[in-house]
Amino acid sequence: MAVRKPIFRPYHQDQLMALPPNLDDLIPADHTVRVVNDVINAINVEPLLKAYHVRGGSNYHPLLLLKVLVYGYVTNIYSSRKLAEACRERVPFMWLSAMNKPDHNTINRFRGVRLKHTLRSVFEEVVKLLVKEDLLSIDQVYTDGTKIEANANKYTFVWKKSIQTNKEKMKKQLEEIWNYAQSVAADEDMAPEPPTATTIDKESIKATVEKLNKVLADNDQVDKKVKAKLRYINQTFPVNIAKYEQQEVILGERNSYSKTDTDATFMRMKEDHMLNGQLKPAYNIQISTANQFIVNYTIHPNPTDTTTLKAHLEQYESSFGKVPQTLTADAGYGSEENYMLLEEKQMEAYVKYNLFDKGQNDTYNKKYPFAADKLFYNDQLDVYICPMGQQMHCIGDTTKKTTTGFKQIYRAYQAKNCSNCPLNGICHKSKTNRIIEVNLNLKRLKQKAHELLNTDEGIRHRKKRCFDVEPVFANIKQNHGFRRFMLRGKEKVEIEWGLLAIAQNLRKKAA
């Protein structure tokens, strides 16, 4: 009986082919790489071409490198070395690059230098193309922000408060030795005075140290410990104060930065793997979306969303020549300055304020029935009515400034006779007559926002915001694993996020 053998398909590695396969034949018709290729070919890349000089050796075509970079970000390949490897080994990249093999230096230089001033225009062209195809509208946008960790060491921090503390210690040490010097050499003219908290700088430190050296250095009656302290001051204070001044210039209005990426600010990260809200160097990324397509993005060094809206809208207006008709955002943007800005630009603003959601809750309203915002206001008499029906008259205005310099006017109102009131101790806890501070303009803006948010259109926008802008961040960070920037410095970080934004839009279009 014959033994049956298994049957295999022919396998001959060295077999020559009469007609070698075309790379185009190896890529399915609905493959994402074709979407990337078609979109980049369809947009105007003239600003990118102008970034190259006429003279010099031949370069890889910018369209080639742009397509490779964008498709790399679409497929979660962010490293220039891995992109260079993909151009040698992966069929979609080989097809995009037409079998060219740019090395990682070429790709990295193109990303960090050539795209510095041109990527924004590429992104805008992609958005305009998507608008033409009726995939989105730039008139109704949903805005939100997230924090993404910078490519910086989390232990190389510089804190503004630490600098101020160290300068205060220097001031106190100089004052102590200055007073000692006055007691040793009473006949000496000790001018100039030692620096104060407001005048401590490189010049004042230098003048003070020179005077102390003149009085104490060659005096045999001076205590040895004082001379040792003077030597320490000579060696460290001029150097340290110069370092602090340089750090304060880098800090600007921020409270911190990282030495390995001076544009990054330390922020609390929600998705920290230690689950303890660690402070890490990061950037605050703001985006506006429409139908889960990114239509605008900006990078900010400040951790709060409240102060980012003005710059974000300015970038939108610069990109498209107008502001959106409607903007929907969460309570992180609900400040008086932002409401005034949106009102000036005549935009429909579906923006919550900080207690909007709690105000919708009956339990919260019952818990604080005597809160200032629950009191009746008579605008004709400019008085508030307390829970017992007595008038609370205005006792003066106070002007306050926010961190951005925006002026807020608070008006104070005081009750007349709280001592004999049966609600005393329940209505308020102070021992004197109750005083409330009210920002009348903010109250008006909140009332306007409340009415707008509770219309049918407002409810629709509030519901849609949750599944329009937030899933975009979730997709980029969770599904595509981008949780930390690879490049350093705000300019390069902006390039990297621009590539991510283009990749997100093309993935959405392909889907």
XYZ file of C-alpha atoms in Angstrom:
511
model
C 0.000 0.000 0.000
C 1.442 3.368 -1.087
C 2.171 5.945 1.601
C 0.395 9.265 0.966
C 2.481 12.452 1.324
C 1.209 15.950 2.212
C 0.782 18.348 -0.686
C 2.269 21.864 -0.550
C 1.998 24.810 -2.828
C 5.099 25.612 -4.900
C 7.754 27.507 -2.922
C 10.855 28.655 -4.824
C 12.565 31.716 -3.377
C 15.000 32.022 -6.281
C 12.314 31.827 -8.973
C 12.676 34.706 -11.448
C 9.572 36.657 -12.513
C 9.005 37.682 -16.101
C 6.920 40.702 -14.981
C 7.852 41.912 -11.442
C 4.816 43.137 -9.460
C 4.104 46.865 -9.300
C 4.028 48.323 -5.770
C 0.680 49.902 -6.595
C -0.764 46.416 -7.145
C 0.216 45.400 -3.620
C -1.834 48.171 -1.936
C -5.646 47.734 -1.635
C -7.826 50.385 -3.249
C -9.288 51.490 0.112
C -5.957 51.612 1.974
C -5.346 54.681 4.205
C -2.050 55.408 2.462
C -3.994 56.252 -0.703
C -6.045 58.832 1.233
C -2.826 60.442 2.513
C -1.357 60.485 -0.973
C -4.492 61.933 -2.622
C -4.992 64.673 -0.019
C -1.361 65.856 -0.048
C -1.423 65.889 -3.865
C -4.643 67.923 -3.856
C -3.617 70.733 -1.487
C -1.503 73.821 -2.166
C 2.026 73.272 -0.818
C 3.589 76.381 -2.374
C 4.680 77.815 1.053
C 6.546 74.568 1.716
C 8.343 74.713 -1.628
C 9.421 78.304 -0.894
C 11.241 77.096 2.237
C 13.976 75.687 -0.027
C 16.850 77.705 -1.466
C 17.442 77.890 -5.207
C 21.150 77.150 -4.880
C 22.752 74.081 -3.366
C 22.652 70.359 -3.993
C 19.550 68.397 -4.905
C 17.093 67.586 -2.114
C 14.471 64.954 -1.592
C 11.173 66.368 -2.822
C 9.233 67.979 0.075
C 6.033 66.208 -1.031
C 7.808 62.865 -0.584
C 8.999 63.715 2.926
C 5.657 65.279 3.929
C 3.726 62.191 2.829
C 6.126 59.884 4.679
C 5.857 61.965 7.860
C 2.061 62.280 7.765
C 1.524 58.585 7.013
C 4.002 57.754 9.766
C 1.906 59.718 12.275
C -1.251 58.075 10.889
C 0.244 54.636 11.625
C 1.784 55.533 15.024
C 5.377 55.762 13.766
C 6.814 58.940 15.253
C 10.558 58.242 15.340
C 12.653 59.500 12.403
C 14.800 56.339 12.570
C 11.748 54.089 12.350
C 10.370 56.177 9.479
C 13.665 55.789 7.607
C 13.514 52.033 8.255
C 9.909 51.892 7.017
C 10.935 53.547 3.730
C 13.300 50.610 3.188
C 11.078 47.762 4.367
C 7.334 48.578 4.320
C 5.379 48.524 1.083
C 3.091 51.573 1.740
C 6.109 53.746 2.635
C 8.086 52.411 -0.346
C 5.137 53.286 -2.592
C 4.819 56.809 -1.105
C 8.546 57.483 -1.392
C 8.793 55.928 -4.894
C 11.540 53.621 -3.571
C 13.607 56.575 -2.307
C 15.388 55.939 0.989
C 15.823 59.181 2.982
C 17.867 58.662 6.144
C 16.684 59.643 9.619
C 18.709 62.896 9.625
C 16.977 64.040 6.444
C 13.537 63.242 7.867
C 14.301 64.873 11.222
C 15.769 67.999 9.598
C 12.733 68.310 7.336
C 10.383 67.998 10.308
C 12.255 70.362 12.625
C 13.483 73.000 10.125
C 11.527 72.992 6.855
C 8.108 72.602 8.488
C 8.744 75.253 11.170
C 6.887 78.058 9.361
C 4.923 76.069 6.776
C 3.113 73.196 8.517
C 0.297 75.453 9.704
C -0.531 76.336 6.099
C -0.507 72.621 5.169
C -2.920 71.890 8.035
C -5.206 74.750 6.980
C -5.228 73.498 3.374
C -6.257 70.020 4.581
C -9.111 71.513 6.637
C -10.318 73.615 3.683
C -10.262 70.520 1.455
C -12.390 68.621 3.998
C -14.824 71.563 4.108
C -15.163 71.444 0.308
C -16.004 67.755 0.560
C -18.773 68.593 3.114
C -17.135 66.451 5.788
C -17.197 69.281 8.331
C -18.168 72.896 8.957
C -15.841 75.439 10.502
C -18.749 77.625 11.669
C -19.697 75.450 14.657
C -16.771 74.258 16.768
C -16.220 72.448 20.063
C -13.193 73.468 22.117
C -11.284 71.603 24.806
C -7.754 71.136 26.110
C -5.486 68.421 27.440
C -1.987 68.180 28.881
C 0.697 66.119 27.146
C 4.038 65.424 28.763
C 7.091 67.168 27.329
C 10.316 65.408 26.365
C 12.019 66.661 29.515
C 13.393 65.295 32.757
C 10.810 65.722 35.519
C 13.546 66.334 38.126
C 15.181 69.306 36.318
C 12.659 71.840 37.607
C 13.036 75.563 38.282
C 10.361 77.199 40.478
C 9.642 80.933 40.661
C 8.762 80.638 44.349
C 12.117 78.945 45.068
C 13.995 81.797 43.344
C 12.095 84.382 45.389
C 12.845 82.454 48.608
C 16.563 82.236 47.803
C 16.739 85.941 46.969
C 15.038 86.733 50.274
C 17.658 84.619 52.113
C 20.440 86.487 50.301
C 18.886 89.806 51.286
C 18.721 88.807 54.970
C 22.345 87.581 55.010
C 23.513 90.837 53.417
C 21.526 92.860 55.945
C 23.097 90.948 58.863
C 26.678 91.413 57.695
C 25.923 95.022 56.712
C 24.751 95.820 60.239
C 27.879 94.149 61.612
C 30.061 96.193 59.266
C 28.408 99.397 60.494
C 29.181 98.502 64.121
C 32.844 97.692 63.301
C 33.495 100.802 61.220
C 31.151 103.435 62.585
C 33.124 106.255 60.948
C 32.869 104.706 57.473
C 30.275 105.867 54.981
C 28.378 102.619 54.325
C 26.436 103.863 51.304
C 25.135 102.334 49.093
C 22.466 100.620 51.177
C 22.095 96.829 50.950
C 19.505 95.655 48.389
C 15.869 95.278 49.415
C 13.401 92.656 48.207
C 12.507 94.889 45.244
C 16.029 96.087 44.328
C 18.034 92.881 44.709
C 19.765 92.407 41.367
C 23.226 91.857 39.892
C 24.322 95.509 40.171
C 23.100 96.070 43.736
C 24.720 92.812 44.902
C 28.003 93.796 43.252
C 28.000 97.281 44.854
C 27.163 95.863 48.299
C 29.825 93.147 48.151
C 32.500 95.649 47.062
C 31.662 97.937 49.984
C 31.697 95.060 52.478
C 35.081 93.909 51.170
C 36.455 97.430 51.593
C 35.268 97.683 55.198
C 35.799 94.121 56.487
C 38.356 92.243 54.368
C 41.552 93.855 55.742
C 40.265 94.639 59.243
C 42.034 92.482 61.878
C 39.285 93.135 64.433
C 36.641 91.370 62.349
C 35.440 88.003 63.665
C 36.756 84.980 61.704
C 33.230 83.624 61.210
C 32.173 86.927 59.667
C 35.153 86.819 57.301
C 34.252 83.243 56.326
C 30.698 84.371 55.628
C 32.046 87.283 53.579
C 34.198 84.908 51.499
C 31.109 82.750 50.872
C 29.151 85.818 49.775
C 32.000 86.860 47.425
C 32.141 83.413 45.824
C 28.441 82.606 45.461
C 26.169 85.679 45.552
C 27.206 87.397 42.259
C 27.062 84.069 40.410
C 23.745 83.033 41.950
C 21.992 86.358 41.383
C 23.049 86.317 37.706
C 21.657 82.771 37.429
C 18.368 83.776 39.108
C 17.929 86.760 36.783
C 18.436 84.526 33.745
C 15.925 82.012 35.106
C 13.353 84.753 35.759
C 13.636 85.888 32.129
C 12.906 82.304 30.990
C 10.022 81.968 33.456
C 8.211 85.120 32.338
C 4.660 84.851 33.719
C 4.986 81.138 34.488
C 5.599 79.545 37.888
C 8.007 76.843 36.697
C 9.943 75.350 33.795
C 12.197 72.386 33.036
C 15.908 72.851 32.424
C 15.849 70.237 29.641
C 12.949 71.944 27.829
C 12.657 75.531 28.992
C 9.341 76.045 27.166
C 7.647 73.265 29.172
C 5.808 74.059 32.412
C 5.216 71.676 35.313
C 1.559 70.597 35.387
C -0.524 67.960 37.145
C -1.203 65.032 34.819
C -4.551 63.215 35.114
C -3.376 59.997 33.493
C -0.222 59.651 35.601
C 0.495 55.922 36.017
C 1.251 56.428 39.730
C -2.283 57.845 40.193
C -1.001 60.489 42.599
C -1.250 63.578 40.373
C 2.472 64.071 39.880
C 3.790 67.347 38.537
C 5.498 66.789 35.193
C 6.835 69.115 32.487
C 4.074 69.377 29.910
C 2.253 71.523 27.352
C -1.409 72.510 27.393
C -2.866 71.543 23.997
C -6.022 73.357 22.879
C -8.069 72.136 19.929
C -11.345 73.019 18.246
C -13.172 70.237 16.438
C -16.106 69.820 14.082
C -17.494 66.334 13.506
C -14.365 64.969 15.258
C -12.088 66.702 12.722
C -9.522 69.106 14.198
C -10.020 72.575 12.685
C -7.699 74.572 14.961
C -4.944 73.910 17.491
C -2.690 75.986 19.732
C 0.068 75.147 22.239
C 0.177 76.899 25.618
C 2.642 76.890 28.549
C -0.001 77.714 31.193
C -1.832 74.780 32.833
C -5.331 76.352 33.050
C -7.709 76.408 30.076
C -9.284 79.716 31.147
C -6.451 81.912 29.869
C -5.976 80.121 26.534
C -9.185 81.042 24.699
C -8.126 84.487 23.460
C -4.941 83.232 21.749
C -6.833 80.204 20.421
C -9.494 82.360 18.743
C -6.834 84.711 17.370
C -5.159 81.738 15.675
C -8.517 80.597 14.272
C -9.188 84.069 12.876
C -5.687 84.189 11.376
C -6.227 80.815 9.693
C -9.699 81.332 8.233
C -10.204 85.105 8.238
C -13.187 84.937 10.614
C -14.263 83.546 13.962
C -16.708 80.614 14.226
C -20.391 81.414 14.565
C -20.821 79.180 17.613
C -18.367 77.834 20.186
C -19.134 75.162 22.781
C -16.828 74.522 25.734
C -16.886 73.242 29.300
C -16.794 75.213 32.552
C -12.995 75.567 32.388
C -13.521 78.474 29.964
C -16.373 80.195 31.835
C -14.662 83.382 33.017
C -15.803 87.010 32.749
C -12.902 87.803 30.396
C -13.837 84.945 28.040
C -17.552 85.788 28.071
C -16.733 89.422 27.239
C -14.408 88.310 24.434
C -17.069 86.058 22.892
C -19.679 88.800 23.240
C -17.408 91.339 21.496
C -16.865 88.925 18.610
C -20.656 88.367 18.387
C -20.353 84.609 18.755
C -22.996 82.280 20.178
C -21.164 80.946 23.210
C -22.417 77.685 24.712
C -19.866 77.902 27.521
C -20.651 76.703 31.034
C -19.591 78.565 34.176
C -18.184 76.861 37.259
C -21.459 76.164 39.133
C -23.720 75.591 36.125
C -24.077 71.816 36.582
C -24.552 72.115 40.354
C -27.143 74.832 39.809
C -29.205 72.332 37.811
C -29.264 70.029 40.850
C -32.160 70.561 43.273
C -30.213 68.943 46.118
C -27.440 71.549 45.802
C -29.962 74.410 45.653
C -31.686 73.178 48.825
C -28.324 72.810 50.586
C -27.405 76.500 50.087
C -30.725 78.413 50.062
C -29.138 81.648 51.383
C -26.201 81.863 48.963
C -25.527 85.319 47.485
C -26.616 84.243 44.000
C -30.011 83.158 45.426
C -30.823 86.623 46.800
C -33.211 88.884 44.870
C -31.636 91.954 43.237
C -33.611 95.144 42.563
C -31.744 96.777 39.695
C -33.765 100.032 39.875
C -32.807 100.677 43.516
C -29.456 98.835 43.271
C -30.198 96.826 46.421
C -30.258 93.143 47.340
C -33.078 91.750 49.455
C -31.953 89.499 52.308
C -33.922 86.335 53.242
C -35.868 88.351 55.869
C -36.921 90.962 53.299
C -34.557 93.748 54.396
C -32.639 95.831 51.864
C -28.859 95.388 51.558
C -27.373 98.672 50.309
C -24.188 99.214 48.326
C -21.200 100.220 50.470
C -18.556 100.547 47.730
C -16.789 99.040 44.736
C -13.523 97.115 44.580
C -11.429 96.602 41.439
C -9.422 93.409 41.103
C -7.045 92.227 38.397
C -6.726 88.681 37.075
C -3.375 87.099 36.203
C -3.871 88.266 32.606
C -4.440 91.884 33.682
C -8.221 91.837 33.127
C -10.053 94.223 35.492
C -13.049 92.970 37.461
C -15.332 95.265 39.463
C -16.923 93.838 42.615
C -19.690 95.737 44.414
C -20.206 95.171 48.151
C -23.682 95.178 49.756
C -24.319 95.156 53.522
C -27.391 94.304 55.571
C -28.525 96.712 58.320
C -29.647 94.664 61.318
C -28.502 91.069 61.506
C -28.038 90.889 65.312
C -31.740 90.454 66.103
C -32.578 88.450 62.970
C -34.079 84.971 63.622
C -31.957 83.628 60.718
C -28.722 84.849 62.291
C -26.214 81.978 62.175
C -28.125 80.224 59.391
C -28.098 82.938 56.726
C -24.394 83.696 57.325
C -21.648 82.916 59.851
C -20.084 86.363 60.437
C -20.604 88.156 63.780
C -21.372 91.517 62.153
C -23.989 92.499 59.584
C -23.795 90.339 56.467
C -21.726 91.658 53.549
C -21.798 90.156 50.068
C -19.525 90.942 47.111
C -21.098 90.728 43.664
C -19.618 91.131 40.193
C -22.679 92.550 38.444
C -21.206 92.231 34.944
C -20.247 88.585 35.516
C -23.705 87.946 36.964
C -25.258 89.346 33.763
C -22.980 87.224 31.579
C -23.724 84.074 33.599
C -27.456 84.692 33.303
C -27.078 85.096 29.552
C -25.026 81.878 29.350
C -27.573 80.039 31.544
C -30.473 80.994 29.271
C -28.525 80.068 26.128
C -27.346 76.716 27.507
C -30.903 75.711 28.444
C -32.409 76.326 25.004
C -33.009 73.313 22.751
C -29.996 74.314 20.662
C -27.885 74.746 23.803
C -28.817 71.298 25.109
C -27.963 69.788 21.718
C -24.530 71.455 21.685
C -23.826 70.433 25.292
C -24.614 66.800 24.497
C -22.613 66.823 21.283
C -19.490 68.331 22.903
C -18.893 65.142 24.897
C -18.635 62.980 21.781
C -17.103 65.519 19.400
C -13.968 66.993 20.958
C -13.174 64.644 23.871
C -12.929 61.422 21.774
C -10.290 63.104 19.584
C -7.903 63.378 22.544
C -8.812 59.843 23.639
C -8.103 58.479 20.160
C -4.702 60.169 19.888
C -3.559 59.321 23.422
C -5.113 55.915 24.029
C -5.647 54.271 20.638
C -2.531 55.686 18.985
C -0.296 55.760 22.037
C 0.846 59.379 21.839
C 1.309 60.498 25.449
C 4.685 62.242 25.307
C 6.267 64.579 22.781
C 9.480 63.472 21.116
C 10.777 66.939 20.212
C 11.807 69.762 22.535
C 10.872 73.447 22.464
C 7.476 74.995 21.744
C 8.187 75.516 18.025
C 9.014 71.854 17.430
C 6.212 70.664 19.709
C 3.815 72.717 17.580
C 5.120 70.952 14.458
C 4.648 67.569 16.087
C 1.096 68.324 17.173
C 0.329 69.756 13.721
C 1.348 66.424 12.176
C -0.846 64.616 14.710
C -3.779 66.906 13.832
C -3.358 66.234 10.102
C -3.046 62.504 10.803
C -6.223 62.540 12.917
C -8.151 64.287 10.132
C -6.926 61.875 7.456
C -7.691 58.822 9.618
C -11.201 60.172 10.125
C -11.606 60.838 6.391
C -10.379 57.332 5.536
C -12.843 55.826 8.005
